[in-house]
Coordinates of C-alpha atoms in Angstrom, one line a residue:
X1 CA 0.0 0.0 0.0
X2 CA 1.2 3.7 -0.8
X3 CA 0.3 6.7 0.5
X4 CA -0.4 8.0 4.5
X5 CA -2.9 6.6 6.6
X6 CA -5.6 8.4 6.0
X7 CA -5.4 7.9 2.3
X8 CA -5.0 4.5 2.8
X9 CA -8.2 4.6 5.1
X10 CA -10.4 6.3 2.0
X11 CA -9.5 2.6 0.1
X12 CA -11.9 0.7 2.6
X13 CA -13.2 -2.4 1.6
X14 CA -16.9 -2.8 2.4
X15 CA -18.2 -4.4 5.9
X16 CA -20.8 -3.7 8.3
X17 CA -20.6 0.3 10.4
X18 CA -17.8 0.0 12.8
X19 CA -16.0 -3.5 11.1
X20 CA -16.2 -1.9 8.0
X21 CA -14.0 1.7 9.4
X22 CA -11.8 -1.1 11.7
X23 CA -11.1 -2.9 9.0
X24 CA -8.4 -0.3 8.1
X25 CA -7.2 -0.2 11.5
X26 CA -6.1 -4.0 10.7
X27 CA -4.2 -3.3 8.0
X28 CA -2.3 -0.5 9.8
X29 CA -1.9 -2.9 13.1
X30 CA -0.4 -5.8 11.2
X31 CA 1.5 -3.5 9.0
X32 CA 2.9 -2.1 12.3
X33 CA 3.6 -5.6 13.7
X34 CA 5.7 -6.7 10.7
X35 CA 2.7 -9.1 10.0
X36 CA 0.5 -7.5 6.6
X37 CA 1.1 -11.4 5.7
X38 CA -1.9 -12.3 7.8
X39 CA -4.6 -9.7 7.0
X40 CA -6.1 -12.4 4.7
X41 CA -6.4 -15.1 7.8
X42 CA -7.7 -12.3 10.2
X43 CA -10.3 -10.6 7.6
X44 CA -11.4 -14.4 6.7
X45 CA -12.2 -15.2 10.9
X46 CA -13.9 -11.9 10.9
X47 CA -16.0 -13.0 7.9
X48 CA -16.6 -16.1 9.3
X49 CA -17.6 -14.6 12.6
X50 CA -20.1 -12.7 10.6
X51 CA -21.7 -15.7 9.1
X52 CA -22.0 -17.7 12.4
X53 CA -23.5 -14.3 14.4
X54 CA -26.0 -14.1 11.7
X55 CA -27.0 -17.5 11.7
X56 CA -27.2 -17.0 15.6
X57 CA -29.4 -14.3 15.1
X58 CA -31.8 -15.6 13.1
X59 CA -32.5 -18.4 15.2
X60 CA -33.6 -15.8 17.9
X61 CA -37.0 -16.3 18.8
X62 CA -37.2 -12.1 18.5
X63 CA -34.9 -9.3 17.5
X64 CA -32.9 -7.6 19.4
X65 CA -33.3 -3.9 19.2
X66 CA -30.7 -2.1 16.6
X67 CA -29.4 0.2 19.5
X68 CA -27.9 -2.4 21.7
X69 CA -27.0 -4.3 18.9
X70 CA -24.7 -1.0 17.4
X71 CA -23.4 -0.2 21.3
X72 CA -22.2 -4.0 21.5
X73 CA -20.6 -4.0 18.3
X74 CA -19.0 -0.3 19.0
X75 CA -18.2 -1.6 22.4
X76 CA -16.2 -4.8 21.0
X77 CA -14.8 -2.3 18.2
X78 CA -12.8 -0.4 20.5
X79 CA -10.3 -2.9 22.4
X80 CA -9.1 -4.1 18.6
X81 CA -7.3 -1.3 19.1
X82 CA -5.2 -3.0 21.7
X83 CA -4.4 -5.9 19.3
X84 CA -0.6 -6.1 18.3
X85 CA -0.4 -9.3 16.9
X86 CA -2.6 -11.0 14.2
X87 CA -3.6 -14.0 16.9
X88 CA -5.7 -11.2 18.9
X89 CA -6.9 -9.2 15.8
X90 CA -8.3 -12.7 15.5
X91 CA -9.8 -12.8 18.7
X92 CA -11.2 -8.9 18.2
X93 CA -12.8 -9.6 14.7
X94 CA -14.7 -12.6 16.1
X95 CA -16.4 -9.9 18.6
X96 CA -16.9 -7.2 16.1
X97 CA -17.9 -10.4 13.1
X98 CA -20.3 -12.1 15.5
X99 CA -22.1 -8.3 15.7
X100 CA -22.2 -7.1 12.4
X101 CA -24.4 -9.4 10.5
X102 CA -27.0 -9.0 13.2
X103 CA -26.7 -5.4 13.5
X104 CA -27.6 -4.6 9.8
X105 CA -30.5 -7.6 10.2
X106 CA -31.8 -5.7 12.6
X107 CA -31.7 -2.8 11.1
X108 CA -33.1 -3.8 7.2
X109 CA -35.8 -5.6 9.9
X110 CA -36.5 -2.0 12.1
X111 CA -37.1 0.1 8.8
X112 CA -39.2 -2.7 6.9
X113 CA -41.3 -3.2 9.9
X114 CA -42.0 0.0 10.9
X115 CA -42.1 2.0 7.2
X116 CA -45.9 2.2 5.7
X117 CA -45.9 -0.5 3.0
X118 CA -46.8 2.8 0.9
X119 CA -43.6 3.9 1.3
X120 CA -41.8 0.9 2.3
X121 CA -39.1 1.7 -0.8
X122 CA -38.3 4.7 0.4
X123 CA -37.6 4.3 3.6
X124 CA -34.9 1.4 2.7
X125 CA -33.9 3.7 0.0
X126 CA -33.2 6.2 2.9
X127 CA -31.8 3.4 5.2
X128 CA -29.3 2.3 2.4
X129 CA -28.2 6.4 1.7
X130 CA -27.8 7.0 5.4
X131 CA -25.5 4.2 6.0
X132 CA -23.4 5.2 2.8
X133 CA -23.2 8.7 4.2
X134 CA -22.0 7.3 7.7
X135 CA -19.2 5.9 6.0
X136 CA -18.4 8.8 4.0
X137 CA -18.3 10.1 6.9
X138 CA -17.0 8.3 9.2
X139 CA -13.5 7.2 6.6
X140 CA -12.3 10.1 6.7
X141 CA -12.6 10.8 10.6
X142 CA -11.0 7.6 11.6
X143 CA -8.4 8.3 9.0
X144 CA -7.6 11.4 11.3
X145 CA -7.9 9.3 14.1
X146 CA -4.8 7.3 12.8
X147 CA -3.0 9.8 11.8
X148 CA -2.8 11.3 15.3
X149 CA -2.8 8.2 17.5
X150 CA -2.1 5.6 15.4
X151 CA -4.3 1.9 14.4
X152 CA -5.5 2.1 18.0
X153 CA -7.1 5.6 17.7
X154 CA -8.7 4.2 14.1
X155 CA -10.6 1.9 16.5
X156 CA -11.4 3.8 19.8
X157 CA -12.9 6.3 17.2
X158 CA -15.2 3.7 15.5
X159 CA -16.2 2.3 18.3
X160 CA -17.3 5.2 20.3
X161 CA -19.1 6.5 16.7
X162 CA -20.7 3.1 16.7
X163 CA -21.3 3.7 20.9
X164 CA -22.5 7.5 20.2
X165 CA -24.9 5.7 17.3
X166 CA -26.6 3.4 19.5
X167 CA -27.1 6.0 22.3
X168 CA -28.8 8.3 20.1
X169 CA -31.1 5.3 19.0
X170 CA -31.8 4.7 22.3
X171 CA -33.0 8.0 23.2
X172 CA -35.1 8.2 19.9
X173 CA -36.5 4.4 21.3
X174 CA -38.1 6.2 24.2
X175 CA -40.0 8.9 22.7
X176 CA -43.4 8.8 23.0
X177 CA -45.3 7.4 19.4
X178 CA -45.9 10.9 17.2
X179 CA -49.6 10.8 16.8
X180 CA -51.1 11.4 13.2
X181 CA -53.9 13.4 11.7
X182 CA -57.0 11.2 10.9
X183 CA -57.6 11.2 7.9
X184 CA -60.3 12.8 6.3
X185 CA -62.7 9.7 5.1
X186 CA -62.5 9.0 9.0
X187 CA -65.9 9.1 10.3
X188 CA -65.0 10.1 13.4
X189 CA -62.4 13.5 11.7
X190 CA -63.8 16.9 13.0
X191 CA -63.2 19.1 10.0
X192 CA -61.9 22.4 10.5
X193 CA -65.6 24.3 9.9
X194 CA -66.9 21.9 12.8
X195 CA -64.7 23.5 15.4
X196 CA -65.8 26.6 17.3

């Protein structure tokens, strides 16, 4: 690979939210370690990780809500960071792989359920831009992250994007339902010349 860090972190290879802005941290770690050799073998248990966590999922009786699921991934995210040695980026991709798979289930399953079947396209069609924007996003911070502190600060600063995520669904999870309008072939609808 040529260039800095943070132009090597704009060549990410696609993976779930926080694997897919760690995933750069990996190279950089191994690359540190004298070890780039084994990127293949740690990518290949994270992808396998991935496989068996959303196989695991799906034989949950229910989902688990999106928000924990993005805190637990973002949680796991951040101690790759720690990871020297290919053996425990290994060990860290299992966390993040056994997360990601269910994390974007849940979230294709969040948006299909609660959309309008009217406007059930859409809303995906939202879902899909506004996890392509997060990673617009999110590349180039992460890339700034490793510039100033290294492969470990690529990771504390996924994580605690993915943490910061799954906080801000949770708050939105507690709001009261909005209530709509009835609609006007409601027999029950006041109109607005009915009101004194």
């Amino acid at each position: 690979m040529t260039g800095s860090p943070s132009v090597r972190g704009c060549q990410a290879r696609p993976s779930p939210t926080s694997g897919r802005l760690g995933r750069n941290g990996t190279d950089l770690a191994l690359e540190e370690a004298g070890q780039v050799s084994w990127a293949a073998v740690v990518v290949a248990v994270y992808g396998a990780a991935s496989i068996a966590g959303g196989l695991l999922y799906g034989a949950l009786p229910r989902p688990l809500p999106t928000w924990l699921l993005l805190g637990l991934l973002g949680l796991v995210t951040i101690p790759a960071g720690l990871a020297h040695d290919w053996r425990w980026l290994c060990v860290a991709g299992c966390g993040a792989g056994l997360l990601a798979a269910p994390t974007l289930s849940a979230l294709s399953d969040a948006v299909s359920r609660l959309a309008p079947a009217s406007v059930r396209g859409e809303a995906t069609g939202l879902q899909s831009s506004a996890l392509g924007a997060g990673f617009a996003l999110g590349v180039p911070i992460v890339g700034g992250a490793i510039d100033t502190l290294g492969p470990a600060g690529g990771f504390a600063a996924a994580g605690l994007a993915g943490l910061a995520a799954a906080l801000t669904g949770w708050l939105l999870s507690r709001r009261p339902p909005i209530r709509t309008r009835p609609v006007r072939s409601d027999p029950h609808f006041i109109g607005a010349s009915d009101t004194r």
